Amino acid sequence: MANLFSEIRIKNIDLKNRILMPPLAVRNPEKSGFVNDIVIDYYSKMSGLGMGLVITENVFVSPESKVMPNQLLLSDDKFVEGHKKLVDAVHKNGARVAVEINHAGANLFDIPELKTMLANKEEGDFVVDDEGDVREPLNSIKEKDLSKRDIIGIVESFGKAAKRAIDAGYDMVEIHAAHGFLINQFLSPFINKRSDEYGGSLANRMRILIEIIEDVRHKIGETPIIVRFPVSDNPPQFTFYPDGLKPEDGLKVAREISVKGVDMIDISGGYSGSRPKELKEIEGYYVPYSSALKEVINVPVNVTGGIRTPEFANYVIKSGKADTVGIGRALLADKEWIAGAEKILT
Ligand SMILES: Cc1cc2nc3c(=O)[nH]c(=O)nc-3n(C[C@H](O)[C@H](O)[C@H](O)COP(=O)(O)O)c2cc1C
């Protein structure tokens, strides 16, 4: 029976254990989108802590798709060199590394709520915690916000960023479909008010995600693709967004993408974000979703969110509720977390 320190193969990539560092954006004042020494130093230190896989913070597919000025880019070949150094730093420590690629979405398309939200924040607010717990709900995305031509351009920008990631030596590519960003906006019936082939039915709402996956696959060959995925816009047992993506629909989308070439599904939140404050006392608050997903798909499932203790992390793996676990804040708070877990569990 597998435990936290068992190896696992994700398609053609072997991980030395079942612990992942989830995307955790680093404090970095650089605004040009380049990887700099601060970033390399951070990933070098973190990857030395003993996890099998590091997933980078969100790296944006175009300059306009960022939320904040200090986020990283893979929108041009000139960014590849810096990412090579990041990859080398992680590989030196014996860990594998995936890059998370993202597009923030509707905030670019003249949607007043988000503009106000951004205008009211000091830039300093963004620097570390660049993924707020909750995305402010927008009214909608409609055809006027994003034309078919815009959508084709965005799909291709994901594919091109993924290709650059491979040129930089990343072992895997993670597509960010969670936390209320662009792909999540399309999946969510309360935001997606389109009446064309990208809105309405579930098949239409997942279309952009499928097209992105296909474009990325076309550009990166056999390299594993992970999708960071919200099973629902609401966490298990809570309803913050009554008209949000429903768990039964999220499970259907996950099943569909798992047979369309995605090699791992990485469970996190939808509009409720990665760390809903109402759930902060619950250890592993998204585990009910990973466990439900394990029942319906055959590719590995990662779960992240509020996992604090090695015992709980090991229980999740041993009971088959997920294949790997993301340990974020617990690892930031205690750099000995993995070493300590190994002592207790092996
Ligand atoms: C400082 C910080 C930065 C984060 N940056 C990202 C990010 O760039 N992309 C992303 O998908 N999630 C990001 N997250 C969410 C984490 O990946 C993770 O889902 C969340 O912290 C819950 O897991 P935990 O309880 O183990 O920390 C960030 C979280 C924190 C605390």
mmCIF file of C-alpha atoms and ligand atoms in Angstrom:
data_model
loop_
_atom_site.group_PDB
_atom_site.id
_atom_site.type_symbol
_atom_site.label_atom_id
_atom_site.label_comp_id
_atom_site.label_asym_id
_atom_site.label_seq_id
_atom_site.Cartn_x
_atom_site.Cartn_y
_atom_site.Cartn_z
ATOM 1 C CA MET A 1 0.000 0.000 0.000
ATOM 2 C CA ALA A 2 1.317 3.447 -0.949
ATOM 3 C CA ASN A 3 2.240 5.974 1.716
ATOM 4 C CA LEU A 4 3.484 9.573 1.716
ATOM 5 C CA PHE A 5 7.022 8.490 0.898
ATOM 6 C CA SER A 6 6.208 6.010 -1.870
ATOM 7 C CA GLU A 7 7.389 6.878 -5.343
ATOM 8 C CA ILE A 8 4.834 7.665 -8.010
ATOM 9 C CA ARG A 9 4.966 7.932 -11.782
ATOM 10 C CA ILE A 10 3.013 10.742 -13.468
ATOM 11 C CA LYS A 11 2.826 9.543 -17.062
ATOM 12 C CA ASN A 12 6.560 9.303 -17.863
ATOM 13 C CA ILE A 13 7.970 11.248 -14.902
ATOM 14 C CA ASP A 14 8.954 9.580 -11.619
ATOM 15 C CA LEU A 15 8.520 11.475 -8.351
ATOM 16 C CA LYS A 16 10.533 10.356 -5.333
ATOM 17 C CA ASN A 17 7.603 10.848 -2.954
ATOM 18 C CA ARG A 18 3.970 11.974 -2.823
ATOM 19 C CA ILE A 19 4.623 15.479 -1.455
ATOM 20 C CA LEU A 20 4.132 18.463 -3.778
ATOM 21 C CA MET A 21 4.958 22.072 -3.192
ATOM 22 C CA PRO A 22 1.871 23.813 -4.582
ATOM 23 C CA PRO A 23 2.162 27.176 -6.336
ATOM 24 C CA LEU A 24 3.302 29.699 -3.701
ATOM 25 C CA ALA A 25 4.139 33.066 -5.191
ATOM 26 C CA VAL A 26 7.283 34.638 -3.822
ATOM 27 C CA ARG A 27 7.766 38.248 -2.738
ATOM 28 C CA ASN A 28 9.498 39.826 -5.708
ATOM 29 C CA PRO A 29 9.634 43.503 -6.672
ATOM 30 C CA GLU A 30 10.677 42.812 -10.296
ATOM 31 C CA LYS A 31 8.012 44.109 -12.664
ATOM 32 C CA SER A 32 9.416 43.075 -16.016
ATOM 33 C CA GLY A 33 8.173 39.477 -15.761
ATOM 34 C CA PHE A 34 11.698 38.012 -15.757
ATOM 35 C CA VAL A 35 12.906 35.380 -13.327
ATOM 36 C CA ASN A 36 15.533 37.102 -11.197
ATOM 37 C CA ASP A 37 17.898 36.031 -8.406
ATOM 38 C CA ILE A 38 15.217 36.442 -5.739
ATOM 39 C CA VAL A 39 13.047 33.926 -7.545
ATOM 40 C CA ILE A 40 15.882 31.471 -8.150
ATOM 41 C CA ASP A 41 17.054 31.688 -4.566
ATOM 42 C CA TYR A 42 13.523 30.993 -3.311
ATOM 43 C CA TYR A 43 12.952 27.936 -5.527
ATOM 44 C CA SER A 44 16.430 26.671 -4.783
ATOM 45 C CA LYS A 45 15.800 26.819 -1.020
ATOM 46 C CA MET A 46 12.275 25.420 -1.192
ATOM 47 C CA SER A 47 13.157 22.511 -3.477
ATOM 48 C CA GLY A 48 15.895 21.497 -1.048
ATOM 49 C CA LEU A 49 13.255 20.600 1.543
ATOM 50 C CA GLY A 50 12.631 17.162 0.037
ATOM 51 C CA MET A 51 9.379 17.202 -1.964
ATOM 52 C CA GLY A 52 8.973 15.099 -5.103
ATOM 53 C CA LEU A 53 7.488 17.888 -7.217
ATOM 54 C CA VAL A 54 7.596 21.663 -7.099
ATOM 55 C CA ILE A 55 4.871 23.550 -8.941
ATOM 56 C CA THR A 56 5.851 27.157 -9.588
ATOM 57 C CA GLU A 57 3.696 30.137 -8.825
ATOM 58 C CA ASN A 58 1.429 31.267 -11.642
ATOM 59 C CA VAL A 59 3.364 32.439 -14.676
ATOM 60 C CA PHE A 60 1.318 34.446 -17.154
ATOM 61 C CA VAL A 61 0.771 33.694 -20.815
ATOM 62 C CA SER A 62 0.688 37.360 -21.895
ATOM 63 C CA PRO A 63 1.632 40.672 -20.262
ATOM 64 C CA GLU A 64 -2.032 41.781 -20.248
ATOM 65 C CA SER A 65 -3.139 38.583 -18.536
ATOM 66 C CA LYS A 66 -1.349 39.366 -15.261
ATOM 67 C CA VAL A 67 -3.218 40.572 -12.205
ATOM 68 C CA MET A 68 -0.268 42.323 -10.656
ATOM 69 C CA PRO A 69 2.788 43.988 -12.110
ATOM 70 C CA ASN A 70 5.308 41.786 -10.337
ATOM 71 C CA GLN A 71 4.185 38.438 -11.750
ATOM 72 C CA LEU A 72 6.315 36.212 -13.962
ATOM 73 C CA LEU A 73 5.824 35.774 -17.704
ATOM 74 C CA LEU A 74 6.358 33.154 -20.389
ATOM 75 C CA SER A 75 4.859 35.303 -23.123
ATOM 76 C CA ASP A 76 8.033 35.668 -25.153
ATOM 77 C CA ASP A 77 11.178 33.642 -25.872
ATOM 78 C CA LYS A 78 13.216 36.212 -23.965
ATOM 79 C CA PHE A 79 11.826 34.824 -20.687
ATOM 80 C CA VAL A 80 13.053 31.263 -21.309
ATOM 81 C CA GLU A 81 16.626 31.834 -20.124
ATOM 82 C CA GLY A 82 15.527 32.830 -16.616
ATOM 83 C CA HIS A 83 13.186 29.861 -16.334
ATOM 84 C CA LYS A 84 16.076 27.560 -17.326
ATOM 85 C CA LYS A 85 17.962 28.762 -14.252
ATOM 86 C CA LEU A 86 14.907 28.164 -12.052
ATOM 87 C CA VAL A 87 14.529 24.630 -13.438
ATOM 88 C CA ASP A 88 18.229 23.876 -12.921
ATOM 89 C CA ALA A 89 18.082 25.096 -9.333
ATOM 90 C CA VAL A 90 15.217 22.699 -8.559
ATOM 91 C CA HIS A 91 16.735 19.754 -10.445
ATOM 92 C CA LYS A 92 19.996 20.155 -8.512
ATOM 93 C CA ASN A 93 18.013 19.303 -5.388
ATOM 94 C CA GLY A 94 16.584 16.108 -6.909
ATOM 95 C CA ALA A 95 13.018 17.393 -7.280
ATOM 96 C CA ARG A 96 10.924 17.632 -10.415
ATOM 97 C CA VAL A 97 9.364 20.925 -11.429
ATOM 98 C CA ALA A 98 6.167 21.940 -13.182
ATOM 99 C CA VAL A 99 5.267 25.464 -14.240
ATOM 100 C CA GLU A 100 1.786 26.807 -13.579
ATOM 101 C CA ILE A 101 0.524 28.865 -16.531
ATOM 102 C CA ASN A 102 -2.328 31.262 -16.068
ATOM 103 C CA HIS A 103 -4.485 33.982 -17.557
ATOM 104 C CA ALA A 104 -6.357 36.163 -15.085
ATOM 105 C CA GLY A 105 -9.283 36.643 -17.418
ATOM 106 C CA ALA A 106 -12.238 38.903 -17.125
ATOM 107 C CA ASN A 107 -10.387 41.637 -15.308
ATOM 108 C CA LEU A 108 -8.852 42.591 -18.625
ATOM 109 C CA PHE A 109 -12.083 43.140 -20.364
ATOM 110 C CA ASP A 110 -13.388 46.305 -18.870
ATOM 111 C CA ILE A 111 -15.348 44.763 -16.080
ATOM 112 C CA PRO A 112 -15.916 47.503 -13.522
ATOM 113 C CA GLU A 113 -16.035 45.388 -10.337
ATOM 114 C CA LEU A 114 -12.562 44.047 -10.786
ATOM 115 C CA LYS A 115 -11.138 47.385 -11.781
ATOM 116 C CA THR A 116 -12.496 48.870 -8.582
ATOM 117 C CA MET A 117 -11.127 45.968 -6.595
ATOM 118 C CA LEU A 118 -7.671 46.448 -8.080
ATOM 119 C CA ALA A 119 -7.795 50.235 -7.793
ATOM 120 C CA ASN A 120 -8.504 49.965 -4.085
ATOM 121 C CA LYS A 121 -5.481 47.850 -3.372
ATOM 122 C CA GLU A 122 -2.049 49.158 -2.676
ATOM 123 C CA GLU A 123 0.494 47.484 -4.864
ATOM 124 C CA GLY A 124 2.195 46.296 -1.699
ATOM 125 C CA ASP A 125 -0.876 44.254 -0.870
ATOM 126 C CA PHE A 126 -0.199 42.095 -3.821
ATOM 127 C CA VAL A 127 3.365 41.277 -3.295
ATOM 128 C CA VAL A 128 3.369 38.035 -1.396
ATOM 129 C CA ASP A 129 -0.112 36.784 -1.296
ATOM 130 C CA ASP A 130 -0.946 37.244 -4.907
ATOM 131 C CA GLU A 131 -3.808 34.805 -4.752
ATOM 132 C CA GLY A 132 -6.442 36.284 -2.498
ATOM 133 C CA ASP A 133 -8.526 33.763 -0.616
ATOM 134 C CA VAL A 134 -11.524 34.640 -2.698
ATOM 135 C CA ARG A 135 -11.956 36.225 -6.101
ATOM 136 C CA GLU A 136 -14.563 38.944 -5.963
ATOM 137 C CA PRO A 137 -17.480 37.710 -8.051
ATOM 138 C CA LEU A 138 -17.805 39.620 -11.292
ATOM 139 C CA ASN A 139 -21.133 40.201 -12.926
ATOM 140 C CA SER A 140 -20.466 38.243 -16.038
ATOM 141 C CA ILE A 141 -18.371 37.512 -19.077
ATOM 142 C CA LYS A 142 -20.165 38.004 -22.345
ATOM 143 C CA GLU A 143 -19.357 37.981 -26.038
ATOM 144 C CA LYS A 144 -18.657 41.692 -25.930
ATOM 145 C CA ASP A 145 -15.960 41.156 -23.321
ATOM 146 C CA LEU A 146 -14.165 38.532 -25.319
ATOM 147 C CA SER A 147 -14.687 37.846 -29.028
ATOM 148 C CA LYS A 148 -14.147 34.478 -30.701
ATOM 149 C CA ARG A 149 -10.920 35.915 -32.119
ATOM 150 C CA ASP A 150 -9.757 36.924 -28.638
ATOM 151 C CA ILE A 151 -10.477 33.400 -27.422
ATOM 152 C CA ILE A 152 -8.428 31.825 -30.212
ATOM 153 C CA GLY A 153 -5.563 34.172 -29.344
ATOM 154 C CA ILE A 154 -5.739 33.240 -25.660
ATOM 155 C CA VAL A 155 -5.831 29.514 -26.402
ATOM 156 C CA GLU A 156 -2.723 29.877 -28.555
ATOM 157 C CA SER A 157 -0.967 31.954 -25.906
ATOM 158 C CA PHE A 158 -1.290 29.028 -23.480
ATOM 159 C CA GLY A 159 0.188 26.651 -26.073
ATOM 160 C CA LYS A 160 3.086 28.972 -26.827
ATOM 161 C CA ALA A 161 3.854 29.544 -23.141
ATOM 162 C CA ALA A 162 3.804 25.764 -22.600
ATOM 163 C CA LYS A 163 6.244 25.266 -25.474
ATOM 164 C CA ARG A 164 8.602 27.842 -23.940
ATOM 165 C CA ALA A 165 8.293 26.007 -20.631
ATOM 166 C CA ILE A 166 9.517 22.841 -22.320
ATOM 167 C CA ASP A 167 12.384 24.777 -23.898
ATOM 168 C CA ALA A 168 13.305 25.900 -20.381
ATOM 169 C CA GLY A 169 13.388 22.264 -19.214
ATOM 170 C CA TYR A 170 10.262 22.040 -17.063
ATOM 171 C CA ASP A 171 9.171 18.442 -16.412
ATOM 172 C CA MET A 172 5.449 19.191 -16.565
ATOM 173 C CA VAL A 173 3.022 21.991 -17.326
ATOM 174 C CA GLU A 174 0.127 22.900 -15.053
ATOM 175 C CA ILE A 175 -2.813 24.803 -16.557
ATOM 176 C CA HIS A 176 -4.523 26.983 -13.941
ATOM 177 C CA ALA A 177 -8.284 26.431 -14.209
ATOM 178 C CA ALA A 178 -9.142 27.325 -10.595
ATOM 179 C CA HIS A 179 -9.445 30.272 -8.170
ATOM 180 C CA GLY A 180 -11.795 32.381 -10.294
ATOM 181 C CA PHE A 181 -9.295 33.082 -13.084
ATOM 182 C CA LEU A 182 -10.097 32.966 -16.799
ATOM 183 C CA ILE A 183 -10.809 29.253 -17.270
ATOM 184 C CA ASN A 184 -12.799 29.156 -14.017
ATOM 185 C CA GLN A 185 -14.802 32.172 -15.263
ATOM 186 C CA PHE A 186 -15.840 30.167 -18.310
ATOM 187 C CA LEU A 187 -16.725 27.096 -16.233
ATOM 188 C CA SER A 188 -18.895 29.046 -13.780
ATOM 189 C CA PRO A 189 -22.537 29.450 -14.830
ATOM 190 C CA PHE A 190 -22.966 32.543 -12.658
ATOM 191 C CA ILE A 191 -20.149 34.394 -14.436
ATOM 192 C CA ASN A 192 -20.344 32.948 -17.934
ATOM 193 C CA LYS A 193 -23.330 34.668 -19.564
ATOM 194 C CA ARG A 194 -22.295 33.980 -23.150
ATOM 195 C CA SER A 195 -24.810 32.728 -25.645
ATOM 196 C CA ASP A 196 -22.292 31.438 -28.196
ATOM 197 C CA GLU A 197 -20.535 28.046 -28.230
ATOM 198 C CA TYR A 198 -18.499 29.033 -25.136
ATOM 199 C CA GLY A 199 -21.469 29.622 -22.838
ATOM 200 C CA GLY A 200 -24.656 27.955 -21.653
ATOM 201 C CA SER A 201 -24.358 24.158 -21.500
ATOM 202 C CA LEU A 202 -21.583 22.451 -19.543
ATOM 203 C CA ALA A 203 -20.081 21.226 -22.816
ATOM 204 C CA ASN A 204 -19.872 24.842 -23.986
ATOM 205 C CA ARG A 205 -18.523 26.178 -20.693
ATOM 206 C CA MET A 206 -15.677 23.659 -20.705
ATOM 207 C CA ARG A 207 -14.847 24.299 -24.387
ATOM 208 C CA ILE A 208 -12.059 26.828 -23.805
ATOM 209 C CA LEU A 209 -10.386 24.471 -21.307
ATOM 210 C CA ILE A 210 -10.508 21.592 -23.783
ATOM 211 C CA GLU A 211 -9.126 23.815 -26.549
ATOM 212 C CA ILE A 212 -6.302 24.996 -24.302
ATOM 213 C CA ILE A 213 -5.440 21.416 -23.346
ATOM 214 C CA GLU A 214 -5.424 20.376 -27.008
ATOM 215 C CA ASP A 215 -3.244 23.311 -28.028
ATOM 216 C CA VAL A 216 -0.813 22.725 -25.160
ATOM 217 C CA ARG A 217 -0.636 19.001 -25.975
ATOM 218 C CA HIS A 218 0.021 19.769 -29.618
ATOM 219 C CA LYS A 219 2.939 22.036 -28.658
ATOM 220 C CA ILE A 220 4.582 19.920 -25.919
ATOM 221 C CA GLY A 221 4.353 16.339 -27.155
ATOM 222 C CA GLU A 222 4.532 13.740 -24.395
ATOM 223 C CA THR A 223 5.285 16.070 -21.487
ATOM 224 C CA PRO A 224 2.726 15.550 -18.692
ATOM 225 C CA ILE A 225 -0.086 18.089 -18.388
ATOM 226 C CA ILE A 226 -1.614 18.858 -14.991
ATOM 227 C CA VAL A 227 -4.786 20.903 -14.596
ATOM 228 C CA ARG A 228 -5.330 22.854 -11.366
ATOM 229 C CA PHE A 229 -9.018 22.290 -11.079
ATOM 230 C CA PRO A 230 -12.018 23.417 -9.037
ATOM 231 C CA VAL A 231 -14.522 20.605 -8.608
ATOM 232 C CA SER A 232 -16.946 23.326 -7.518
ATOM 233 C CA ASP A 233 -17.137 27.052 -6.838
ATOM 234 C CA ASN A 234 -18.191 26.091 -3.308
ATOM 235 C CA PRO A 235 -16.118 24.111 -0.837
ATOM 236 C CA PRO A 236 -17.557 20.815 0.469
ATOM 237 C CA GLN A 237 -20.575 21.480 2.715
ATOM 238 C CA PHE A 238 -20.668 25.256 2.143
ATOM 239 C CA THR A 239 -22.632 27.388 -0.295
ATOM 240 C CA PHE A 240 -21.082 30.788 -0.905
ATOM 241 C CA TYR A 241 -22.115 30.955 -4.570
ATOM 242 C CA PRO A 242 -25.516 29.293 -5.032
ATOM 243 C CA ASP A 243 -25.278 29.565 -8.822
ATOM 244 C CA GLY A 244 -21.625 28.590 -9.069
ATOM 245 C CA LEU A 245 -20.075 25.498 -10.652
ATOM 246 C CA LYS A 246 -21.707 22.453 -9.031
ATOM 247 C CA PRO A 247 -19.669 19.456 -7.829
ATOM 248 C CA GLU A 248 -21.530 17.019 -10.092
ATOM 249 C CA ASP A 249 -20.667 19.205 -13.098
ATOM 250 C CA GLY A 250 -17.078 19.681 -11.967
ATOM 251 C CA LEU A 251 -16.665 15.904 -11.744
ATOM 252 C CA LYS A 252 -18.003 15.547 -15.294
ATOM 253 C CA VAL A 253 -15.507 18.116 -16.604
ATOM 254 C CA ALA A 254 -12.664 16.389 -14.766
ATOM 255 C CA ARG A 255 -13.627 13.041 -16.277
ATOM 256 C CA GLU A 256 -13.785 14.577 -19.731
ATOM 257 C CA ILE A 257 -10.346 16.218 -19.503
ATOM 258 C CA SER A 258 -8.809 13.087 -18.006
ATOM 259 C CA VAL A 259 -9.685 11.188 -21.154
ATOM 260 C CA LYS A 260 -8.604 14.088 -23.364
ATOM 261 C CA GLY A 261 -4.937 13.777 -22.447
ATOM 262 C CA VAL A 262 -4.568 15.395 -19.018
ATOM 263 C CA ASP A 263 -2.147 13.389 -16.883
ATOM 264 C CA MET A 264 -2.987 14.653 -13.411
ATOM 265 C CA ILE A 265 -5.787 16.659 -11.826
ATOM 266 C CA ASP A 266 -4.750 19.002 -9.045
ATOM 267 C CA ILE A 267 -7.730 19.811 -6.842
ATOM 268 C CA SER A 268 -8.174 23.287 -5.395
ATOM 269 C CA GLY A 269 -11.052 25.740 -5.023
ATOM 270 C CA GLY A 270 -13.112 27.636 -7.569
ATOM 271 C CA TYR A 271 -14.470 31.079 -6.785
ATOM 272 C CA SER A 272 -14.114 30.289 -3.093
ATOM 273 C CA GLY A 273 -10.352 30.321 -3.618
ATOM 274 C CA SER A 274 -7.519 28.188 -2.330
ATOM 275 C CA ARG A 275 -7.989 29.012 1.358
ATOM 276 C CA PRO A 276 -11.534 29.932 2.318
ATOM 277 C CA LYS A 277 -11.346 31.505 5.763
ATOM 278 C CA GLU A 278 -14.534 29.760 6.887
ATOM 279 C CA LEU A 279 -12.756 26.406 6.506
ATOM 280 C CA LYS A 280 -9.522 27.241 8.202
ATOM 281 C CA GLU A 281 -10.116 24.841 11.089
ATOM 282 C CA ILE A 282 -10.763 21.884 8.751
ATOM 283 C CA GLU A 283 -7.669 19.879 7.888
ATOM 284 C CA GLY A 284 -7.592 18.988 4.197
ATOM 285 C CA TYR A 285 -10.814 20.811 3.338
ATOM 286 C CA TYR A 286 -10.803 19.748 -0.336
ATOM 287 C CA VAL A 287 -10.196 16.046 0.375
ATOM 288 C CA PRO A 288 -13.914 15.182 -0.060
ATOM 289 C CA TYR A 289 -13.562 16.401 -3.651
ATOM 290 C CA SER A 290 -10.350 14.510 -4.428
ATOM 291 C CA SER A 291 -11.870 11.407 -2.927
ATOM 292 C CA ALA A 292 -15.011 11.769 -5.103
ATOM 293 C CA LEU A 293 -12.827 12.382 -8.139
ATOM 294 C CA LYS A 294 -10.747 9.250 -7.473
ATOM 295 C CA GLU A 295 -13.969 7.256 -7.904
ATOM 296 C CA VAL A 296 -14.523 8.494 -11.453
ATOM 297 C CA ILE A 297 -11.129 8.991 -13.130
ATOM 298 C CA ASN A 298 -8.028 6.937 -13.772
ATOM 299 C CA VAL A 299 -5.291 9.582 -13.792
ATOM 300 C CA PRO A 300 -3.516 10.618 -10.563
ATOM 301 C CA VAL A 301 -5.186 13.205 -8.347
ATOM 302 C CA ASN A 302 -3.415 15.754 -6.164
ATOM 303 C CA VAL A 303 -5.177 17.561 -3.338
ATOM 304 C CA THR A 304 -4.038 20.778 -1.645
ATOM 305 C CA GLY A 305 -5.642 22.925 1.023
ATOM 306 C CA GLY A 306 -5.194 23.045 4.771
ATOM 307 C CA ILE A 307 -3.126 19.891 5.158
ATOM 308 C CA ARG A 308 -1.059 20.505 8.266
ATOM 309 C CA THR A 309 0.218 17.255 9.757
ATOM 310 C CA PRO A 310 2.261 14.385 8.304
ATOM 311 C CA GLU A 311 -0.208 11.934 9.842
ATOM 312 C CA PHE A 312 -3.146 13.444 7.996
ATOM 313 C CA ALA A 313 -1.170 13.694 4.732
ATOM 314 C CA ASN A 314 -0.210 10.026 5.061
ATOM 315 C CA TYR A 315 -3.808 9.059 5.822
ATOM 316 C CA VAL A 316 -4.973 10.790 2.599
ATOM 317 C CA ILE A 317 -2.519 8.733 0.548
ATOM 318 C CA LYS A 318 -2.986 5.435 2.399
ATOM 319 C CA SER A 319 -6.757 5.620 2.196
ATOM 320 C CA GLY A 320 -6.601 6.365 -1.542
ATOM 321 C CA LYS A 321 -8.358 9.730 -1.215
ATOM 322 C CA ALA A 322 -5.639 11.272 -3.399
ATOM 323 C CA ASP A 323 -2.375 10.097 -4.995
ATOM 324 C CA THR A 324 -0.293 13.079 -3.883
ATOM 325 C CA VAL A 325 -0.727 15.977 -1.462
ATOM 326 C CA GLY A 326 0.199 19.654 -1.759
ATOM 327 C CA ILE A 327 1.742 21.131 1.364
ATOM 328 C CA GLY A 328 1.875 24.924 1.149
ATOM 329 C CA ARG A 329 1.630 27.096 4.221
ATOM 330 C CA ALA A 330 2.718 24.269 6.512
ATOM 331 C CA LEU A 331 5.974 24.071 4.570
ATOM 332 C CA LEU A 332 6.483 27.831 4.561
ATOM 333 C CA ALA A 333 5.984 27.841 8.329
ATOM 334 C CA ASP A 334 8.178 24.825 9.059
ATOM 335 C CA LYS A 335 11.072 24.108 6.737
ATOM 336 C CA GLU A 336 11.651 20.822 8.599
ATOM 337 C CA TRP A 337 8.134 19.555 7.831
ATOM 338 C CA ILE A 338 9.210 16.931 5.270
ATOM 339 C CA ALA A 339 12.287 15.803 7.210
ATOM 340 C CA GLY A 340 10.120 15.498 10.332
ATOM 341 C CA ALA A 341 7.450 13.553 8.451
ATOM 342 C CA GLU A 342 10.043 11.138 7.137
ATOM 343 C CA LYS A 343 11.264 10.453 10.672
ATOM 344 C CA ILE A 344 7.756 9.732 11.952
ATOM 345 C CA LEU A 345 6.484 7.753 8.993
ATOM 346 C CA THR A 346 9.384 5.704 7.660
HETATM 347 C C1 LIG B 1 1.774 33.130 -0.415
HETATM 348 C C2 LIG B 1 0.889 32.300 -1.287
HETATM 349 C C3 LIG B 1 0.997 32.399 -2.678
HETATM 350 C C4 LIG B 1 0.191 31.604 -3.502
HETATM 351 N N1 LIG B 1 0.361 31.673 -4.869
HETATM 352 C C5 LIG B 1 -0.378 30.864 -5.673
HETATM 353 C C6 LIG B 1 -0.191 30.883 -7.111
HETATM 354 O O1 LIG B 1 0.639 31.605 -7.657
HETATM 355 N N2 LIG B 1 -0.981 30.055 -7.836
HETATM 356 C C7 LIG B 1 -1.913 29.204 -7.277
HETATM 357 O O2 LIG B 1 -2.569 28.442 -7.994
HETATM 358 N N3 LIG B 1 -2.086 29.168 -5.919
HETATM 359 C C8 LIG B 1 -1.343 29.956 -5.125
HETATM 360 N N4 LIG B 1 -1.512 29.879 -3.765
HETATM 361 C C9 LIG B 1 -2.430 28.857 -3.185
HETATM 362 C C10 LIG B 1 -1.629 27.621 -2.744
HETATM 363 O O3 LIG B 1 -1.106 26.945 -3.869
HETATM 364 C C11 LIG B 1 -2.489 26.607 -1.938
HETATM 365 O O4 LIG B 1 -3.535 26.130 -2.731
HETATM 366 C C12 LIG B 1 -3.072 27.222 -0.671
HETATM 367 O O5 LIG B 1 -2.087 27.902 0.074
HETATM 368 C C13 LIG B 1 -3.750 26.158 0.203
HETATM 369 O O6 LIG B 1 -2.841 25.145 0.554
HETATM 370 P P1 LIG B 1 -2.096 25.118 2.015
HETATM 371 O O7 LIG B 1 -3.175 25.117 3.045
HETATM 372 O O8 LIG B 1 -1.285 23.854 2.001
HETATM 373 O O9 LIG B 1 -1.267 26.352 2.078
HETATM 374 C C14 LIG B 1 -0.743 30.697 -2.927
HETATM 375 C C15 LIG B 1 -0.852 30.613 -1.538
HETATM 376 C C16 LIG B 1 -0.057 31.388 -0.718
HETATM 377 C C17 LIG B 1 -0.189 31.257 0.783
#
